[in-house]
Every structure is written in C-alpha cells, then in structure tokens.
Coordinates of C-alpha atoms in Angstrom, one line a residue:
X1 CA 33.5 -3.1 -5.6
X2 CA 36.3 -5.4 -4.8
X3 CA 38.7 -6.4 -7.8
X4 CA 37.2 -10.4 -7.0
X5 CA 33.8 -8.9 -7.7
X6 CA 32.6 -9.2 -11.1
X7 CA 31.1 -5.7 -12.7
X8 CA 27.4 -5.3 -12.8
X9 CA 25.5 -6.5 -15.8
X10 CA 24.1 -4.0 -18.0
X11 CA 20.7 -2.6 -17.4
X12 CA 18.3 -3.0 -20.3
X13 CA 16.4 0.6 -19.2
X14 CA 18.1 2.9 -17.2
X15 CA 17.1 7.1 -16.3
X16 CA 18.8 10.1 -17.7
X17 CA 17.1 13.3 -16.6
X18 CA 13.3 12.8 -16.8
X19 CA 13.6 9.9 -19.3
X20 CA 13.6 6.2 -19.4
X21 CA 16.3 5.2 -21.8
X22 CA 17.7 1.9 -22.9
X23 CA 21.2 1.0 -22.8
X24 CA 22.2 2.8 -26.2
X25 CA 20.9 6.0 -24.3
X26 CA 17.4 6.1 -26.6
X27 CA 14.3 7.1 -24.7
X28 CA 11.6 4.8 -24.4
X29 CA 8.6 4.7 -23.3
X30 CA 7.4 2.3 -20.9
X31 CA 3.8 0.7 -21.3
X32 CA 2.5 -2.3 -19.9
X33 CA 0.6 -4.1 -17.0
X34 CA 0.2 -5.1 -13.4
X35 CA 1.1 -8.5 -12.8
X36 CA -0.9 -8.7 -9.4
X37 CA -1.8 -11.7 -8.7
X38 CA 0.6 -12.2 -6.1
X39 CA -0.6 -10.4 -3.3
X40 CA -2.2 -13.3 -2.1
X41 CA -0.9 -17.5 -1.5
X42 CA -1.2 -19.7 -3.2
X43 CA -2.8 -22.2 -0.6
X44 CA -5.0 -20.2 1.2
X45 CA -8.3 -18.8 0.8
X46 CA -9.2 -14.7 0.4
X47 CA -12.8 -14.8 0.9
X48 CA -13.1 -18.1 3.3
X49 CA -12.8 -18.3 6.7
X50 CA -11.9 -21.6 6.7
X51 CA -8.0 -22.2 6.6
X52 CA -7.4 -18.5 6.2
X53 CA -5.8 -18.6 10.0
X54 CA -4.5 -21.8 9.8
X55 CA -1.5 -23.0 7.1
X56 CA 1.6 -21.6 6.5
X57 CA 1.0 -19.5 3.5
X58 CA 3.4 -19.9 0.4
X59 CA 3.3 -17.6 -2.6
X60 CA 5.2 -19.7 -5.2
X61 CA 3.1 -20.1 -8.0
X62 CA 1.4 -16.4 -7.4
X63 CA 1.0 -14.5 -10.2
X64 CA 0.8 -17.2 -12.1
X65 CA 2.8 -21.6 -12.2
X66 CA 6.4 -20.8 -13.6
X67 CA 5.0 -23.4 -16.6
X68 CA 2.8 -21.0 -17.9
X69 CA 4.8 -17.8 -17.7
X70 CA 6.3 -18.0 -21.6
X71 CA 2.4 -17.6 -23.0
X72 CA 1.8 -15.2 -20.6
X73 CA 4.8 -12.7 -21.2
X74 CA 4.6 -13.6 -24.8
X75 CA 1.2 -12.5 -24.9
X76 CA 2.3 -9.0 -23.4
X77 CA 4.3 -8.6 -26.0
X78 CA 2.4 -9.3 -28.4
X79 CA 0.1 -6.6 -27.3
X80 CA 2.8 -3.8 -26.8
X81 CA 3.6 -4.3 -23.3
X82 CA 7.1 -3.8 -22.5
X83 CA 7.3 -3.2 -18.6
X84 CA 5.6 -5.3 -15.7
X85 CA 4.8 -4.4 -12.6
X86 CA 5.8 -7.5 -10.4
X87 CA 4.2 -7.1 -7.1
X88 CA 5.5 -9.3 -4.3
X89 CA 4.8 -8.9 -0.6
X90 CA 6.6 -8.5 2.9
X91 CA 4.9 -11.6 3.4
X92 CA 5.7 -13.8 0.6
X93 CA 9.4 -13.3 1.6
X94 CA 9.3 -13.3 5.4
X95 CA 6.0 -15.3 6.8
X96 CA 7.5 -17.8 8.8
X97 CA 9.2 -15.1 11.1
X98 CA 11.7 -12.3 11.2
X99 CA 15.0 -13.1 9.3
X100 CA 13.1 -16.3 7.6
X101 CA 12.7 -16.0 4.3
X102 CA 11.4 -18.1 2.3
X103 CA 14.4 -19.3 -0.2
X104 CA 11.3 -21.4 -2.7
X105 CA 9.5 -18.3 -3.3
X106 CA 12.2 -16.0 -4.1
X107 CA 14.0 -18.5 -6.5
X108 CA 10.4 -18.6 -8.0
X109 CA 10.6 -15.1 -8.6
X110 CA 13.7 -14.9 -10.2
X111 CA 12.2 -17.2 -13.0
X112 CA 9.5 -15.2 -13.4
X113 CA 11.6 -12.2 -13.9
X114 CA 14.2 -14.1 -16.3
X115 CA 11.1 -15.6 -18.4
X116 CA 10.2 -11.5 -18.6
X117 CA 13.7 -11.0 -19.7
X118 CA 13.5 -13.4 -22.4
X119 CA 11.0 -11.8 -23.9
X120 CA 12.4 -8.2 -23.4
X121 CA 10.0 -7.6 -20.6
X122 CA 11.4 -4.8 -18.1
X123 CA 10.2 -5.0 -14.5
X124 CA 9.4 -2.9 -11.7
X125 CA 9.2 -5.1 -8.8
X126 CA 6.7 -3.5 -6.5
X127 CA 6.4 -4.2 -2.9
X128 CA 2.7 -4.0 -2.5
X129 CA 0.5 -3.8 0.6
X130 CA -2.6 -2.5 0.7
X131 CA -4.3 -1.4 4.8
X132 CA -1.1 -3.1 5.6
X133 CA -1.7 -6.8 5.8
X134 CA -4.1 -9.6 4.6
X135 CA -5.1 -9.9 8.2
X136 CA -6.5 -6.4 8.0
X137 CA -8.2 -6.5 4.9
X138 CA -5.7 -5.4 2.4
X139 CA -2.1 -7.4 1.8
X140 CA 1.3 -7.4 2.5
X141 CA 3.0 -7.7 5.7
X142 CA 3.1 -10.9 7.9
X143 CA 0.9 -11.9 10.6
X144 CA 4.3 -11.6 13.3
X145 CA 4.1 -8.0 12.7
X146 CA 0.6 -7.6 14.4
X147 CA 1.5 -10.1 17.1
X148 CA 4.5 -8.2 18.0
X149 CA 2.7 -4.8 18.6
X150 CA 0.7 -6.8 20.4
X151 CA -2.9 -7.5 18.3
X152 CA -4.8 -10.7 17.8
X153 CA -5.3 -11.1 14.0
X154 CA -8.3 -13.7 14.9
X155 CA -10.3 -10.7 16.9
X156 CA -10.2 -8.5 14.4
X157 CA -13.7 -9.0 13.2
X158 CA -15.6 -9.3 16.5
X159 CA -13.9 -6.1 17.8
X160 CA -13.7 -4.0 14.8
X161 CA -10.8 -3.7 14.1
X162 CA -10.4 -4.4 10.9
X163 CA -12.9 -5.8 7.9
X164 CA -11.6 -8.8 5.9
X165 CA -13.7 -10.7 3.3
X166 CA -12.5 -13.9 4.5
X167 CA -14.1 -13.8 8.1
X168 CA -17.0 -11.3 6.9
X169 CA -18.5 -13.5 4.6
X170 CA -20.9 -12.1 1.8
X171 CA -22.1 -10.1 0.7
X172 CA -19.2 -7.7 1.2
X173 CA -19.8 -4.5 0.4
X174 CA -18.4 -2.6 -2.7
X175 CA -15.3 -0.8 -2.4
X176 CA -14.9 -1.3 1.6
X177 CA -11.4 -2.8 1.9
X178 CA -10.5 0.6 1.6
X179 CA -11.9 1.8 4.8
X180 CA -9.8 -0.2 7.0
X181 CA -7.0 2.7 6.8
X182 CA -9.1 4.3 9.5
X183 CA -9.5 0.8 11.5
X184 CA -7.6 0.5 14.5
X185 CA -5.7 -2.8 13.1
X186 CA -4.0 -0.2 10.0
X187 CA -3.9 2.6 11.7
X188 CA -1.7 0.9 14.6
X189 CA 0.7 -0.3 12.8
X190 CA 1.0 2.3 9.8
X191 CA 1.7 4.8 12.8
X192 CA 4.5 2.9 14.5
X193 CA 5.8 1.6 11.9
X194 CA 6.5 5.5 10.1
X195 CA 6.5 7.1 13.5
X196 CA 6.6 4.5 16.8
X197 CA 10.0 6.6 18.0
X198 CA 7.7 9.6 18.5
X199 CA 4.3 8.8 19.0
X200 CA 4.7 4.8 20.8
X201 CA 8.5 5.8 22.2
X202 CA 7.2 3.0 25.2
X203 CA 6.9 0.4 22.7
X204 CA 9.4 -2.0 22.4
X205 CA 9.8 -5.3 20.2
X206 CA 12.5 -7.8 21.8
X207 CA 14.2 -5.0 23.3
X208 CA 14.3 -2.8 19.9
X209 CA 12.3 0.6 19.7
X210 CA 9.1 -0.6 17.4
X211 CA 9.5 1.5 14.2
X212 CA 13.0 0.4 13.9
X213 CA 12.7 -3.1 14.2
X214 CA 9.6 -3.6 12.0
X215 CA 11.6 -1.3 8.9
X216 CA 14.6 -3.1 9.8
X217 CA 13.1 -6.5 8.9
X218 CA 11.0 -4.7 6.4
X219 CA 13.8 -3.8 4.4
X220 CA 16.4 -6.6 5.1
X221 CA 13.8 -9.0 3.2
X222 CA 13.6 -6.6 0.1
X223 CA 17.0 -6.8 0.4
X224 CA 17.6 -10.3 0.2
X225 CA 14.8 -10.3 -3.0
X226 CA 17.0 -7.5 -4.5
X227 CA 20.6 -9.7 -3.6
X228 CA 19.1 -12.5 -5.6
X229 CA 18.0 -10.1 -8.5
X230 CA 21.1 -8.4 -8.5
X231 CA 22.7 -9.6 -12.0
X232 CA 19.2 -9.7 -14.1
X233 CA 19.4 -6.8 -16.7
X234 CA 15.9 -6.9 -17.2
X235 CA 14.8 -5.0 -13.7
X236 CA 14.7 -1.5 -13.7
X237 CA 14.3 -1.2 -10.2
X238 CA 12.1 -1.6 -6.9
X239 CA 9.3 0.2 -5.6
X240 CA 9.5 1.8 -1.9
X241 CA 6.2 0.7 -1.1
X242 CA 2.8 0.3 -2.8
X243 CA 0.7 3.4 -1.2
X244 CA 1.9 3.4 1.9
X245 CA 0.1 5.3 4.4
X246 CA 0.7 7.8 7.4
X247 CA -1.7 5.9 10.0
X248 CA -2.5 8.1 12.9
X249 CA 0.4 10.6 11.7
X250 CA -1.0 14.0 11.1
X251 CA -4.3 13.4 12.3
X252 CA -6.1 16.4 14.0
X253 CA -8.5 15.0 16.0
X254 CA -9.1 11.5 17.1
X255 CA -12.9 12.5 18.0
X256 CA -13.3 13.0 14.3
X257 CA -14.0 11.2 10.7
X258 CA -11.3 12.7 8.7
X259 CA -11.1 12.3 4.6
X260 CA -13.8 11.8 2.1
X261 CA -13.6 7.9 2.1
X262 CA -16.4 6.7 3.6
X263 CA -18.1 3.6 3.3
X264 CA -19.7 0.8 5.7
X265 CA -19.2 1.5 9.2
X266 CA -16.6 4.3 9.9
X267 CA -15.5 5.1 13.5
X268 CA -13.4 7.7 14.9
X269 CA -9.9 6.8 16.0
X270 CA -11.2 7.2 19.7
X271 CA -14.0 4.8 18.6
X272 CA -11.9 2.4 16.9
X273 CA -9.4 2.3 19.8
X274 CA -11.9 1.5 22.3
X275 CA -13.7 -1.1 20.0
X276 CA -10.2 -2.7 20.1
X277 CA -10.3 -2.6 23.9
X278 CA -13.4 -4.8 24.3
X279 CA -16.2 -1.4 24.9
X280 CA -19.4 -1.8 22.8
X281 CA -19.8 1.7 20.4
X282 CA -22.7 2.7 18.8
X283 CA -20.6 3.6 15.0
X284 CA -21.8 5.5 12.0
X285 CA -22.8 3.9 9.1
X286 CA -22.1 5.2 5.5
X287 CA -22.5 3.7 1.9
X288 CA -21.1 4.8 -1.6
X289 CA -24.5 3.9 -3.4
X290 CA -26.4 6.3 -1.0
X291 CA -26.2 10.1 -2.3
X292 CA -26.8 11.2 1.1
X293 CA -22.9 9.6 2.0
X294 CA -21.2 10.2 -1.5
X295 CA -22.4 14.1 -1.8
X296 CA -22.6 15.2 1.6
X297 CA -20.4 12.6 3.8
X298 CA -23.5 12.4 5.7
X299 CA -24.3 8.5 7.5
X300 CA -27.3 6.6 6.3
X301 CA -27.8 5.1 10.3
X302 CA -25.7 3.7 12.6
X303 CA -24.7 0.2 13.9
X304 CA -23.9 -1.0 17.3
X305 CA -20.0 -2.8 17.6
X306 CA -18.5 -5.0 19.6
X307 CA -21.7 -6.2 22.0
X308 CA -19.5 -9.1 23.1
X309 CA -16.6 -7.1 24.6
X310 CA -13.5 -8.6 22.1
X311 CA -10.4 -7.2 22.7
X312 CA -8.6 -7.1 19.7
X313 CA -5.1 -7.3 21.5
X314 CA -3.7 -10.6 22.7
X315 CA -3.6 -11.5 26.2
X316 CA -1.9 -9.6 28.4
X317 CA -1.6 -6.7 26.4
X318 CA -2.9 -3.7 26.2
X319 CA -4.1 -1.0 23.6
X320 CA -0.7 0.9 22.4
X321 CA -2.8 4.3 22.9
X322 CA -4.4 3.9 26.0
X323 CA -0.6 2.9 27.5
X324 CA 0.4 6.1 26.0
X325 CA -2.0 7.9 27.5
X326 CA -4.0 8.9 24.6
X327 CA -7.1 8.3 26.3
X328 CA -8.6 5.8 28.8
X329 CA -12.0 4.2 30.3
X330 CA -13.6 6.3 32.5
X331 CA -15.9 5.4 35.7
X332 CA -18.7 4.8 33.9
X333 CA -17.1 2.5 31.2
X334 CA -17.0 5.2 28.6
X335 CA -13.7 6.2 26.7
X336 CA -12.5 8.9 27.7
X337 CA -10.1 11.5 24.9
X338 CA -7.1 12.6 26.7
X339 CA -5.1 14.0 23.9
X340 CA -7.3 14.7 21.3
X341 CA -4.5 16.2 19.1
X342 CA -2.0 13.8 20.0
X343 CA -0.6 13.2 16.0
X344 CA -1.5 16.7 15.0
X345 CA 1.8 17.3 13.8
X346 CA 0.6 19.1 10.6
X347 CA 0.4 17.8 6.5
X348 CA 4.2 17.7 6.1
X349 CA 5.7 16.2 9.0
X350 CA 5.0 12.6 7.6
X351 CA 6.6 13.2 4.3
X352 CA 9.5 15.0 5.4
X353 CA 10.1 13.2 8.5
X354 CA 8.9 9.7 8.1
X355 CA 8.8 8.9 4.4
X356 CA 11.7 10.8 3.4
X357 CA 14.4 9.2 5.8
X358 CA 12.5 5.3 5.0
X359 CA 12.7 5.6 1.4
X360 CA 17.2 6.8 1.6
X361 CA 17.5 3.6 3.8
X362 CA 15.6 1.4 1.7
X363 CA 17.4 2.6 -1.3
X364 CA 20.5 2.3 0.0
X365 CA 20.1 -1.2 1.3
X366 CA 18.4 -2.5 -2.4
X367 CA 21.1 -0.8 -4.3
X368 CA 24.1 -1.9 -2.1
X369 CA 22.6 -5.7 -2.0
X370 CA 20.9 -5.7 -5.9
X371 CA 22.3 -3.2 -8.4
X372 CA 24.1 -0.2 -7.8
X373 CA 22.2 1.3 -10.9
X374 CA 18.8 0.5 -9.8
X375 CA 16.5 2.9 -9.7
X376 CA 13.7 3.3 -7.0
X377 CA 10.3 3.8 -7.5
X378 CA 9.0 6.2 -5.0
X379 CA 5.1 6.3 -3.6
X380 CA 3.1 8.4 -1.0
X381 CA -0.1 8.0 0.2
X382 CA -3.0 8.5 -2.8
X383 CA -3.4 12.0 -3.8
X384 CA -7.5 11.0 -3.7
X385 CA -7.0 10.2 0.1
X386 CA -5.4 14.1 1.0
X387 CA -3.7 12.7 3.6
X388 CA -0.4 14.8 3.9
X389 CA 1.8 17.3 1.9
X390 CA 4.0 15.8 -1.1
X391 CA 7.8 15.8 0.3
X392 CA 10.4 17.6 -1.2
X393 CA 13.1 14.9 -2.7
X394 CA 15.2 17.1 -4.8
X395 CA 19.2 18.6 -3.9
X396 CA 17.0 21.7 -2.9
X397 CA 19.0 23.4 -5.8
X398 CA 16.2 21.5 -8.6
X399 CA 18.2 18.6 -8.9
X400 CA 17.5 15.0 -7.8
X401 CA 18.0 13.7 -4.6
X402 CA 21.2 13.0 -3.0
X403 CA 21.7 9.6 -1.2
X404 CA 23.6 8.6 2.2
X405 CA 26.3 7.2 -0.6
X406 CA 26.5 10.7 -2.1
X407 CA 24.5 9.3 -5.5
X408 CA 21.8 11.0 -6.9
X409 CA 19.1 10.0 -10.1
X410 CA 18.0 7.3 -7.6
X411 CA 14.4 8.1 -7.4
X412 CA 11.0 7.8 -9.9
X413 CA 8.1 9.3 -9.5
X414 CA 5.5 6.8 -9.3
X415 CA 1.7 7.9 -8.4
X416 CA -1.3 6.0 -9.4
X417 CA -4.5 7.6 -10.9
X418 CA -7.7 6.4 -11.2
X419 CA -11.0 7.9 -11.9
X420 CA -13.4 7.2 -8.5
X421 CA -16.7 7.0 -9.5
X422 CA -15.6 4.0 -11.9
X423 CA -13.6 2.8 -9.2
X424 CA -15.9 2.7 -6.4
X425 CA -19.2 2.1 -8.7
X426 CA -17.9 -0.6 -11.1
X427 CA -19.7 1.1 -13.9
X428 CA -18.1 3.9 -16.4
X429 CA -19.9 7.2 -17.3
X430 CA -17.9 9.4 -19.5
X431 CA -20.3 12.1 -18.3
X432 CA -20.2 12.3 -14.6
X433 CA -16.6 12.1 -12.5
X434 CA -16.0 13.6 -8.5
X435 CA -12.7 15.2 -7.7
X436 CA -12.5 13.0 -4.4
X437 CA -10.4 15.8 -2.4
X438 CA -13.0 18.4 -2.8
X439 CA -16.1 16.8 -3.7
X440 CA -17.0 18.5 -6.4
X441 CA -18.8 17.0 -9.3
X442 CA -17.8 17.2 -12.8
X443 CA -20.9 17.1 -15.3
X444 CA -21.1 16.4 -19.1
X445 CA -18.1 14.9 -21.3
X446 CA -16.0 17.8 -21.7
X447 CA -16.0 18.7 -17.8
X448 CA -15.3 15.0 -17.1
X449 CA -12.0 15.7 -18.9
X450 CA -11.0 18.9 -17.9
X451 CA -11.4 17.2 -14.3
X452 CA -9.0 14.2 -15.1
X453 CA -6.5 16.3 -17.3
X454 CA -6.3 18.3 -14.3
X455 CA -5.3 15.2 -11.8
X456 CA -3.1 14.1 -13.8
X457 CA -1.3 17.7 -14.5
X458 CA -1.3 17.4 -10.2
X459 CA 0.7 14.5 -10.9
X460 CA 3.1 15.7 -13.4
X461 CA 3.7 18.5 -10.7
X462 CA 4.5 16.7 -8.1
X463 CA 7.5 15.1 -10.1
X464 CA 9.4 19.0 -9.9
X465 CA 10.0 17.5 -6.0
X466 CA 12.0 14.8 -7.0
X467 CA 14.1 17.6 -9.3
X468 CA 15.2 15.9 -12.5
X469 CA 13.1 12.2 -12.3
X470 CA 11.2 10.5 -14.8
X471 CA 7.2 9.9 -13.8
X472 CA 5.9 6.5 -14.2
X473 CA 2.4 5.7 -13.3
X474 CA 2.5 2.6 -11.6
X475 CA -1.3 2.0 -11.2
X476 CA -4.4 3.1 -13.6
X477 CA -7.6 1.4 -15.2
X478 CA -11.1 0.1 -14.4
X479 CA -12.0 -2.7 -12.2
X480 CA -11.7 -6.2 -13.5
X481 CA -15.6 -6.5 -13.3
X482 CA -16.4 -3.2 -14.4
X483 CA -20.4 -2.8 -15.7
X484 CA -20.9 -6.3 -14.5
X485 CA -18.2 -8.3 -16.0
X486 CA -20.6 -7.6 -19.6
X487 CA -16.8 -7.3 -21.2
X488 CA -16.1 -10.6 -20.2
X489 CA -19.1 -12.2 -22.6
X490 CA -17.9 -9.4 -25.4
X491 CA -16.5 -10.7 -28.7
X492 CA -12.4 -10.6 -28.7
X493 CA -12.5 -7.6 -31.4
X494 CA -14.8 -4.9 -29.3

C-alpha cells in the first residue's frame, strides 16, 4: 500500500482459526439466506423462447429494484438472518463482450450490498453458475464464451446439446436442468475452461490458449466487482465459483453413463459429441419418478436425437474433440471412439491440478483489487455428484493455505447439502432418504438421520484440507414448491 492510499476499512466479520468473528474478535455465527434471484435478467424471459436469443440482457434490478431492498433486508433481520449470500453472474458483469462490463449493474450491486450494510447484513458475494451458462440450461457465463469455442447457442436444442426450458417448452421435466453437466454444450466448456492447455492444447481464442483466456476474463470481471466493493465493511468475501464442475476431466470412458444422475435423455460423451456434429443417435431415456431409473440406473426406453442433422457448432467450425482426435465419423456415418480414455486422468487430477491453481489466482486477483482481508469462499463439484477427490488446500504441515503473496487464512470451506429425494421429488418424507453416491436407501426416521448426520460429518471432514478454515454452508433447504406449493396457502404461524 502506497502512503497516498488510504488504509482498508474495517471488516465487520473476519476468520480466526475455524471461526467467524466480528471485529472485537467475538465469534459469531453466521445464519441467513440465499438472495438468488439474480442469476437471471431482468428483461428476458427463462422459460420463453421468444426474446430469450434476442436483447441485450441487463441484470440491474435482479434480486430484487434497489427501492425495495430496505423491507427486504429489514425483514431478514427481523427473522435472525445476519449473512446473505449475493449471487451475481459472469454474465451480469461482462455480456456485451470480453473486457465490457457493465458499469449500471455493478453500481447496482454496490447499493444492494450498502442497503445490507445498513442493516448489519454481512455478505458473501457468490459467483454462481449452474451447467455453465443460461444458454445451456443452468446460469452464469456469457453467450461470447460458447461462440468463442466455437458452439451455436441457437442449436442447442435441435442437436442435443443442451436442454433449456426456454426453447423446450413445457412441460419440462422435474429436476432435469441438472443433467446437462453430461451434455456436450457443459461438458465442452467446463473441460477447457479447467483443463483446454492439456486436453484442447489446439484450441486457441484470438491467438490465446483457450483455458487461459476464458479464466482470464473470468476473473478480471470478479475483479472489477471486487475493486468497486473494496471499501464496504459489510462483505466478508467472494466465492470461487458456485459448484463448478470438472467437465470431461477425469472421465474414464466416453462410451459410458458415468454418475448416478440420471434423468430425461442421457447420452454418452461419444453420443453427445456426435449429436453435436449433426449424426442422428438413438439415446437412453431415464426418469426420477420411475423406480426402475432411481434404484437401479436402469432406462425406461429410449429416444431418437437429432433426425434433422443440427450441428451444434457454428459455421465453419468443427467439434473440439473430433479435431483432437478423440473420435471421428466412420465410412458408414457412425462415430467412431478413438480415445476412449482420453480424460482418464484419475479422481484427483482435477482438484489438485485444475481447481487448486484457479482458485490462488482468483484470490489473489479479488484480494489485490477488493480487500486485502477478504476471505474466499472455496467450492468443488457436489459431493452427491462423486465426481473427483477433494483437494488438499492446507501448508501440508495442517495449516491453511499459503497464497502466491505468501498469505495464508485466505480460504472457507463452503459445501452445500441437500437431502435428494426432497430435492429431486418436491415432496418431504422424514422416513425415506438415498445416499446419492452409493444408492443406498435409508428407511424409517431414525435411519433417515443417521444418513444425513453422516453427509454432513463428510462435510465437516473435508474442511481438515483447508487446515485451520471455518465451514460455511453456502446452500441447504427444500425447493420453493415443495409438496405442491401447499406452504404457500398455509397460515403465516405454521
């Protein structure tokens, strides 16, 4: 800090050790909500197909119009909240194309967070995506990251390559937004954009390797969110990114459905790739109110993709697997696996290799530009999902991690937990629960909680790799129309 600089404001909650403390250095505990309503704009549909391609999006006003955020936070506290969980999205600050950000949305959310402050609200601010993008089903990044790669956001649909409420229509099934992780649209760019220097090392964007490029730009707009938060005492921190996932990384075989998610129709990575490419499959169908699929992971039929021969890439481009030589169209007009364990680079090579070295330069960059006392809110793929080994982020002596700068206590611990069935079913039954990893059932009330007291000792365990780090649970509840919205119609007092 240069003598001109003026010394950092005060944080309101800080870490020492595992604990949250406040700045008189007593613990507290933090308690409070999701605000989450801005993963989507403001001016644009989610479940219409009709404008959903065609304005510029603008999140300003997203979770909620500035004019109403007093009764809102006021509320909270009322209740006992103290902590919110802001989210905000890669493309909230940076839709209009790398290095434009979008100055009217991120002076909005620094009135949000200084209406929180006012009324001793603490926030997280949480860069959430879910599947990666909107475009693929989920939320977060912009539509220029899939156009770079090379991918057609208006194809996805016909080819497959993604399923998005907004051009399926309803009904849309229950719980399959999820699914899309194994879609060729989020497993694309999920895999370059943790891993593109080893597994796309071809693929360039304006003369930069891939990966770097899109966590350059990824980063240098939470940067610029974290720049203009820098001097609001009420933010603890920022999250790395909301469940990020590993893509393709890791994967064993690309013949095979991996994981016990498995819902709608579900094809292979070698399926989904050639979908992309414009060849008709004959795909697997599964669905979580069948039995048959939620016990044994078995299909309920199958469904024929892709008739019309949509390529899912833009023209003159090609698949990003098939120019790698993962696997190509044979003389009959088959695909054809060349590399069937192309990404099987075992369960911990995306944690310690991709996840670990993203989440230093992130921190570094939102503590150098917001506050040097931040702390960062770290998350890996769901536990539920199984998809790779939990990193190690501690000194390797127990204590914390150890950033490029040389300062440690940078990192929380912050898993989600939810209990499937409810999840997935809408409907709560303190008598039945499925660990999701190993599908096995737990029966009657007092299995049902020996089942979740076990995730959530998992949890607790996983903090020991982050050596001395506090655990924060960024996500946990019910869906909002859990047994049929009946809560909705409920008198206040139940």
């Amino acid at each position: 800090m240069s003598r001109s600089e003026p010394p950092p404001v005060a944080l309101d909650v800080e870490t020492r050790g595992s604990d949250f403390v406040d700045f008189q250095g007593r613990r507290v505990t933090l308690r409070g909500v999701n605000l989450a309503g801005g993963k989507w704009p403001a001016n644009q549909p989610t479940v219409k197909r009709e404008g959903f391609f065609d304005a510029e999006p603008s999140y300003v006003g997203r979770p909620f119009p500035l004019a109403d955020a007093p009764s809102h936070f006021r509320r909270l506290r009322a209740w006992g909240c103290n902590v919110a969980r802001l989210t905000v999205t890669w493309d909230a600050i940076e839709h209009a194309g790398p290095g434009v950000y979008d100055e009217a949305y991120i002076e909005y959310v620094v009135e949000i967070v200084r209406c929180a402050g006012r009324f001793g609200v603490t926030v997280v601010v949480d860069p959430h995506q879910d599947v990666w993008s909107r475009y693929s089903g989920g939320s977060g990044a912009p539509a220029w990251t899939f156009a770079k790669v090379g991918l057609d956001v208006t194809k996805f649909e016909a080819s497959g390559a993604a399923l998005v409420h907004a051009t399926r229509g309803d009904p849309f099934p229950r719980m399959c937004w999820p699914t899309n992780k194994d879609k060729l649209a989020c497993f694309t760019m999920f895999t370059i954009f943790f891993g593109g220097d080893r597994f796309a090392p071809d693929l360039e964007i304006d003369g930069e390797p891939a990966q770097r490029f899109l966590q350059r730009h990824y980063i240098a707009a939470l940067g610029t969110l974290a720049a203009a938060l820098k001097d609001e005492a009420n933010v603890a921190g920022f999250g790395s990114m909301n469940e990020p996932l590993p893509g393709l990384i890791g994967r064993k075989r690309l013949d095979r459905i991996a994981g016990p998610l498995r819902n709608e129709h579900m094809p292979t990575p070698l399926e989904a790739m050639a979908l992309g490419a414009g060849v008709p499959r004959l795909v697997r169908e599964f669905s979580v109110s069948s039995l048959k699929s939620l016990a044994l992971g078995a299909p309920v039929g199958t469904v024929s993709m892709n008739e019309e021969k949509t390529s899912a890439w833009l023209p003159g481009a090609d698949c990003v697997w098939r120019a790698h030589g993962i696997w190509r169209v044979d003389d009959r007009g088959e695909p054809e696996l060349l590399k069937p364990a192309y990404f099987d680079v075992g369960r911990e090579y995306f944690g310690d290799q991709c996840m670990k070295p993203f989440v230093a330069a992130y921190a570094e960059e939102i503590r150098s530009r917001g506050h040097a006392r931040w702390r960062i809110f770290v998350e890996l793929p769901p536990a539920d999902l199984d998809l790779c080994a939990f990193p190690d982020f501690s000194d390797g002596r127990g204590g914390p991690a150890k950033l490029p700068d040389g300062s440690g206590g940078a990192y929380v611990h912050s898993p989600h937990w939810y209990d499937q069935l409810t999840l997935f079913f809408g409907r709560y039954r303190p008598y039945v629960a499925i660990d999701a990893v190993s599908g096995q059932p737990a029966f009657g009330r007092g299995a049902v909680k020996g089942l979740h007291r076990r995730q959530i000792a998992e949890l607790q365990g996983e903090a020991a790799k982050f050596g001395t780090a506090p655990t924060f649970v960024g996500e946990t509840g019910v869906p909002f129309d859990v047994d049929g919205r009946a809560w909705y119609a409920a008198p206040v007092a139940a």
